[in-house]
């Protein structure tokens, strides 16, 4: 599995050119991409390439790998954003947010001229929600009320608890994450909009109609899906 992740990360480098502003996603597959990108920059094979990180994790890794970083408020445009996904359906709709960085990921990837997604074949599903819950970033004081509101969608939501600290996961923005399991998601775009209309919801992990290209690592090689 790790070699599949490495393969798609290497393939993604073909989309990067000199003088680009690159959105840097969060997660294990994107981490390989950031490391490889830094190597090319350090070796002089790419010039004037800057990264806009989607999380503290991506920022720290970029700095360690030799990728110059800039803030979102320092750039006029983002040429390409590169990130992973937890699920990808046949229409290239995504579920993201297992790394709890979904809000900044969506902001940066929405602004990018091209959004390139890196996954292995295990992330492909017939419909969203088939395996993964939908992460929802919420204002801490409202998490219980929002969890009850989500029941209207024939879904259940659980507060995500941290594994190496006491208490809930806290995002880079200081918020909580609810993981919502839906019986069936027939219209990802409609559900994405409806969830964001709940007061106290900051953002949710449905990324509908936003991915341009998906690179899929398979045992037969890297396959390309395009909108």
mmCIF file of C-alpha atoms in Angstrom:
data_model
loop_
_atom_site.group_PDB
_atom_site.id
_atom_site.type_symbol
_atom_site.label_atom_id
_atom_site.label_comp_id
_atom_site.label_asym_id
_atom_site.label_seq_id
_atom_site.Cartn_x
_atom_site.Cartn_y
_atom_site.Cartn_z
ATOM 1 C CA UNK A 1 0.000 0.000 0.000
ATOM 2 C CA UNK A 2 2.810 2.422 0.833
ATOM 3 C CA UNK A 3 4.396 1.807 -2.567
ATOM 4 C CA UNK A 4 1.089 2.668 -4.262
ATOM 5 C CA UNK A 5 1.038 5.942 -2.338
ATOM 6 C CA UNK A 6 4.611 6.660 -3.352
ATOM 7 C CA UNK A 7 3.817 5.905 -6.989
ATOM 8 C CA UNK A 8 0.961 8.403 -7.221
ATOM 9 C CA UNK A 9 3.020 10.992 -5.345
ATOM 10 C CA UNK A 10 5.816 10.655 -7.897
ATOM 11 C CA UNK A 11 3.306 10.886 -10.751
ATOM 12 C CA UNK A 12 1.902 14.102 -9.311
ATOM 13 C CA UNK A 13 5.289 15.779 -9.698
ATOM 14 C CA UNK A 14 4.725 15.791 -13.469
ATOM 15 C CA UNK A 15 2.046 18.454 -12.960
ATOM 16 C CA UNK A 16 4.402 20.875 -11.189
ATOM 17 C CA UNK A 17 6.289 23.530 -13.150
ATOM 18 C CA UNK A 18 8.532 26.491 -12.341
ATOM 19 C CA UNK A 19 6.879 29.596 -10.880
ATOM 20 C CA UNK A 20 3.906 27.698 -9.467
ATOM 21 C CA UNK A 21 2.002 28.256 -6.241
ATOM 22 C CA UNK A 22 1.045 24.796 -4.963
ATOM 23 C CA UNK A 23 -1.590 23.960 -2.367
ATOM 24 C CA UNK A 24 -0.142 21.317 -0.053
ATOM 25 C CA UNK A 25 -2.663 18.858 1.329
ATOM 26 C CA UNK A 26 -2.624 16.877 4.546
ATOM 27 C CA UNK A 27 -2.239 13.126 4.962
ATOM 28 C CA UNK A 28 0.072 10.198 4.348
ATOM 29 C CA UNK A 29 -0.041 10.172 0.537
ATOM 30 C CA UNK A 30 0.399 13.927 0.222
ATOM 31 C CA UNK A 31 3.290 13.705 2.675
ATOM 32 C CA UNK A 32 5.237 11.684 0.109
ATOM 33 C CA UNK A 33 4.440 14.303 -2.528
ATOM 34 C CA UNK A 34 5.723 17.108 -0.305
ATOM 35 C CA UNK A 35 8.949 15.211 0.378
ATOM 36 C CA UNK A 36 9.530 14.523 -3.326
ATOM 37 C CA UNK A 37 8.669 18.114 -4.232
ATOM 38 C CA UNK A 38 11.192 19.403 -1.710
ATOM 39 C CA UNK A 39 13.883 17.184 -3.166
ATOM 40 C CA UNK A 40 13.319 18.576 -6.669
ATOM 41 C CA UNK A 41 13.444 22.126 -5.349
ATOM 42 C CA UNK A 42 16.601 21.488 -3.343
ATOM 43 C CA UNK A 43 18.290 19.906 -6.366
ATOM 44 C CA UNK A 44 17.396 22.875 -8.544
ATOM 45 C CA UNK A 45 15.082 20.958 -10.878
ATOM 46 C CA UNK A 46 12.213 23.279 -9.957
ATOM 47 C CA UNK A 47 12.539 27.013 -9.381
ATOM 48 C CA UNK A 48 10.323 29.612 -7.737
ATOM 49 C CA UNK A 49 7.818 27.051 -6.487
ATOM 50 C CA UNK A 50 6.013 27.921 -3.254
ATOM 51 C CA UNK A 51 3.620 25.865 -1.163
ATOM 52 C CA UNK A 52 0.460 26.975 0.608
ATOM 53 C CA UNK A 53 -0.072 24.435 3.410
ATOM 54 C CA UNK A 54 -3.521 23.264 4.487
ATOM 55 C CA UNK A 55 -2.457 22.406 8.048
ATOM 56 C CA UNK A 56 0.326 22.665 10.601
ATOM 57 C CA UNK A 57 1.301 19.127 9.630
ATOM 58 C CA UNK A 58 1.724 20.088 5.973
ATOM 59 C CA UNK A 59 3.570 23.277 6.896
ATOM 60 C CA UNK A 60 6.059 21.520 9.170
ATOM 61 C CA UNK A 61 6.713 18.783 6.623
ATOM 62 C CA UNK A 62 7.181 21.332 3.832
ATOM 63 C CA UNK A 63 9.728 23.283 5.856
ATOM 64 C CA UNK A 64 11.580 20.080 6.757
ATOM 65 C CA UNK A 65 11.589 18.992 3.100
ATOM 66 C CA UNK A 66 12.839 22.286 1.676
ATOM 67 C CA UNK A 67 9.589 23.582 0.176
ATOM 68 C CA UNK A 68 9.250 27.365 0.711
ATOM 69 C CA UNK A 69 5.855 28.115 2.241
ATOM 70 C CA UNK A 70 3.589 31.143 2.043
ATOM 71 C CA UNK A 71 0.248 31.901 3.635
ATOM 72 C CA UNK A 72 -3.035 31.943 1.780
ATOM 73 C CA UNK A 73 -3.279 35.691 2.334
ATOM 74 C CA UNK A 74 0.102 36.209 0.649
ATOM 75 C CA UNK A 75 -0.836 34.877 -2.794
ATOM 76 C CA UNK A 76 -3.137 36.140 -5.521
ATOM 77 C CA UNK A 77 -3.861 32.679 -6.941
ATOM 78 C CA UNK A 78 -3.056 29.002 -6.451
ATOM 79 C CA UNK A 79 -2.015 27.192 -9.623
ATOM 80 C CA UNK A 80 -2.578 23.646 -8.396
ATOM 81 C CA UNK A 81 -3.574 21.971 -5.149
ATOM 82 C CA UNK A 82 -2.446 18.415 -4.402
ATOM 83 C CA UNK A 83 -4.190 16.380 -1.719
ATOM 84 C CA UNK A 84 -5.491 12.942 -0.839
ATOM 85 C CA UNK A 85 -9.018 11.694 -0.144
ATOM 86 C CA UNK A 86 -10.728 9.133 2.055
ATOM 87 C CA UNK A 87 -13.303 8.162 -0.607
ATOM 88 C CA UNK A 88 -13.718 8.901 -4.315
ATOM 89 C CA UNK A 89 -16.928 8.088 -6.204
ATOM 90 C CA UNK A 90 -17.229 7.585 -10.002
ATOM 91 C CA UNK A 91 -18.113 11.281 -10.470
ATOM 92 C CA UNK A 92 -14.970 12.349 -8.566
ATOM 93 C CA UNK A 93 -16.909 13.525 -5.540
ATOM 94 C CA UNK A 94 -14.838 13.091 -2.402
ATOM 95 C CA UNK A 95 -14.998 12.545 1.319
ATOM 96 C CA UNK A 96 -12.051 14.140 3.091
ATOM 97 C CA UNK A 97 -11.197 15.073 6.650
ATOM 98 C CA UNK A 98 -9.745 12.067 8.412
ATOM 99 C CA UNK A 99 -6.783 14.324 9.194
ATOM 100 C CA UNK A 100 -9.152 16.997 10.615
ATOM 101 C CA UNK A 101 -7.844 19.664 8.190
ATOM 102 C CA UNK A 102 -10.931 19.767 5.966
ATOM 103 C CA UNK A 103 -11.779 23.461 6.321
ATOM 104 C CA UNK A 104 -8.477 24.868 5.110
ATOM 105 C CA UNK A 105 -8.223 22.071 2.548
ATOM 106 C CA UNK A 106 -11.539 23.091 1.030
ATOM 107 C CA UNK A 107 -10.660 26.796 1.053
ATOM 108 C CA UNK A 108 -7.353 26.230 -0.726
ATOM 109 C CA UNK A 109 -8.546 23.557 -3.124
ATOM 110 C CA UNK A 110 -11.600 25.549 -4.134
ATOM 111 C CA UNK A 111 -9.330 28.450 -5.105
ATOM 112 C CA UNK A 112 -6.844 26.323 -7.060
ATOM 113 C CA UNK A 113 -6.767 26.414 -10.842
ATOM 114 C CA UNK A 114 -6.411 22.616 -10.768
ATOM 115 C CA UNK A 115 -7.241 20.276 -7.898
ATOM 116 C CA UNK A 116 -5.236 17.051 -8.172
ATOM 117 C CA UNK A 117 -6.232 14.163 -5.885
ATOM 118 C CA UNK A 118 -3.888 11.301 -4.955
ATOM 119 C CA UNK A 119 -5.327 7.990 -3.746
ATOM 120 C CA UNK A 120 -4.743 4.268 -3.831
ATOM 121 C CA UNK A 121 -7.374 1.992 -5.311
ATOM 122 C CA UNK A 122 -8.836 1.118 -1.892
ATOM 123 C CA UNK A 123 -10.326 4.638 -1.745
ATOM 124 C CA UNK A 124 -12.600 4.119 -4.773
ATOM 125 C CA UNK A 125 -16.280 3.555 -3.886
ATOM 126 C CA UNK A 126 -19.555 3.251 -5.749
ATOM 127 C CA UNK A 127 -21.091 6.053 -3.656
ATOM 128 C CA UNK A 128 -19.864 8.324 -0.898
ATOM 129 C CA UNK A 129 -20.310 7.169 2.669
ATOM 130 C CA UNK A 130 -19.971 3.536 1.701
ATOM 131 C CA UNK A 131 -17.056 3.032 4.086
ATOM 132 C CA UNK A 132 -16.200 6.345 5.706
ATOM 133 C CA UNK A 133 -18.217 8.763 7.825
ATOM 134 C CA UNK A 134 -18.469 12.398 6.788
ATOM 135 C CA UNK A 135 -16.296 14.585 9.038
ATOM 136 C CA UNK A 136 -17.939 17.832 10.121
ATOM 137 C CA UNK A 137 -15.981 20.617 11.793
ATOM 138 C CA UNK A 138 -18.141 22.343 14.395
ATOM 139 C CA UNK A 139 -17.972 25.117 16.974
ATOM 140 C CA UNK A 140 -17.208 23.323 20.283
ATOM 141 C CA UNK A 141 -20.141 24.800 22.221
ATOM 142 C CA UNK A 142 -22.589 23.589 19.569
ATOM 143 C CA UNK A 143 -21.394 20.035 18.977
ATOM 144 C CA UNK A 144 -24.188 18.270 20.855
ATOM 145 C CA UNK A 145 -26.950 20.370 19.284
ATOM 146 C CA UNK A 146 -25.475 19.762 15.824
ATOM 147 C CA UNK A 147 -25.232 16.017 16.452
ATOM 148 C CA UNK A 148 -28.946 16.007 17.271
ATOM 149 C CA UNK A 149 -29.734 18.082 14.167
ATOM 150 C CA UNK A 150 -27.887 15.610 11.957
ATOM 151 C CA UNK A 151 -30.372 12.903 12.989
ATOM 152 C CA UNK A 152 -32.857 14.668 10.675
ATOM 153 C CA UNK A 153 -30.760 13.333 7.776
ATOM 154 C CA UNK A 154 -31.248 9.731 8.955
ATOM 155 C CA UNK A 155 -27.683 9.765 10.211
ATOM 156 C CA UNK A 156 -25.773 9.377 13.453
ATOM 157 C CA UNK A 157 -22.884 11.580 14.531
ATOM 158 C CA UNK A 158 -20.141 10.916 17.065
ATOM 159 C CA UNK A 159 -17.660 13.344 18.559
ATOM 160 C CA UNK A 160 -14.186 12.333 17.394
ATOM 161 C CA UNK A 161 -11.948 11.582 20.359
ATOM 162 C CA UNK A 162 -8.183 12.005 20.334
ATOM 163 C CA UNK A 163 -5.969 8.926 20.467
ATOM 164 C CA UNK A 164 -2.874 10.458 22.109
ATOM 165 C CA UNK A 165 -4.491 13.064 24.350
ATOM 166 C CA UNK A 166 -7.452 13.152 26.691
ATOM 167 C CA UNK A 167 -10.676 14.502 25.244
ATOM 168 C CA UNK A 168 -11.831 15.304 21.726
ATOM 169 C CA UNK A 169 -9.775 16.036 18.633
ATOM 170 C CA UNK A 170 -9.214 19.786 18.303
ATOM 171 C CA UNK A 171 -8.628 21.123 14.793
ATOM 172 C CA UNK A 172 -6.029 23.712 13.770
ATOM 173 C CA UNK A 173 -8.905 26.213 13.986
ATOM 174 C CA UNK A 174 -9.719 25.290 17.588
ATOM 175 C CA UNK A 175 -12.917 23.389 16.744
ATOM 176 C CA UNK A 176 -14.292 19.856 17.230
ATOM 177 C CA UNK A 177 -14.956 17.146 14.642
ATOM 178 C CA UNK A 178 -18.162 15.145 14.382
ATOM 179 C CA UNK A 179 -18.053 11.959 12.285
ATOM 180 C CA UNK A 180 -21.480 11.459 10.700
ATOM 181 C CA UNK A 181 -22.610 8.169 9.191
ATOM 182 C CA UNK A 182 -25.390 8.447 6.634
ATOM 183 C CA UNK A 183 -27.568 5.569 5.526
ATOM 184 C CA UNK A 184 -27.136 6.644 1.913
ATOM 185 C CA UNK A 185 -25.754 9.706 0.111
ATOM 186 C CA UNK A 186 -27.537 10.049 -3.222
ATOM 187 C CA UNK A 187 -26.739 13.712 -3.912
ATOM 188 C CA UNK A 188 -23.339 14.704 -2.463
ATOM 189 C CA UNK A 189 -23.545 18.350 -3.529
ATOM 190 C CA UNK A 190 -26.989 18.847 -1.996
ATOM 191 C CA UNK A 191 -25.935 17.223 1.274
ATOM 192 C CA UNK A 192 -22.738 19.273 1.387
ATOM 193 C CA UNK A 193 -24.766 22.474 1.140
ATOM 194 C CA UNK A 194 -27.424 21.362 3.629
ATOM 195 C CA UNK A 195 -24.872 20.389 6.286
ATOM 196 C CA UNK A 196 -23.137 23.750 5.988
ATOM 197 C CA UNK A 197 -26.474 25.487 6.554
ATOM 198 C CA UNK A 198 -26.705 24.101 10.101
ATOM 199 C CA UNK A 199 -25.766 26.891 12.540
ATOM 200 C CA UNK A 200 -22.488 26.061 14.255
ATOM 201 C CA UNK A 201 -21.112 23.964 11.386
ATOM 202 C CA UNK A 202 -17.839 25.417 10.123
ATOM 203 C CA UNK A 203 -17.340 23.030 7.187
ATOM 204 C CA UNK A 204 -17.940 19.404 6.217
ATOM 205 C CA UNK A 205 -15.884 16.770 4.471
ATOM 206 C CA UNK A 206 -17.963 16.316 1.316
ATOM 207 C CA UNK A 207 -16.003 17.794 -1.600
ATOM 208 C CA UNK A 208 -18.504 17.676 -4.466
ATOM 209 C CA UNK A 209 -17.774 18.893 -8.004
ATOM 210 C CA UNK A 210 -14.340 20.228 -7.069
ATOM 211 C CA UNK A 211 -11.739 17.593 -8.027
ATOM 212 C CA UNK A 212 -10.339 17.956 -11.546
ATOM 213 C CA UNK A 213 -8.006 14.955 -11.772
ATOM 214 C CA UNK A 214 -7.653 11.863 -9.589
ATOM 215 C CA UNK A 215 -4.499 9.744 -9.763
ATOM 216 C CA UNK A 216 -5.149 6.219 -8.521
ATOM 217 C CA UNK A 217 -2.356 3.908 -7.451
ATOM 218 C CA UNK A 218 -3.080 0.323 -8.502
ATOM 219 C CA UNK A 219 -1.024 -2.850 -8.738
ATOM 220 C CA UNK A 220 -1.056 -2.345 -12.516
ATOM 221 C CA UNK A 221 0.284 1.209 -12.257
ATOM 222 C CA UNK A 222 -1.072 4.718 -11.767
ATOM 223 C CA UNK A 223 -4.428 5.324 -13.441
ATOM 224 C CA UNK A 224 -5.908 8.740 -14.195
ATOM 225 C CA UNK A 225 -9.528 9.754 -13.715
ATOM 226 C CA UNK A 226 -10.599 13.135 -15.020
ATOM 227 C CA UNK A 227 -13.780 15.178 -14.802
#
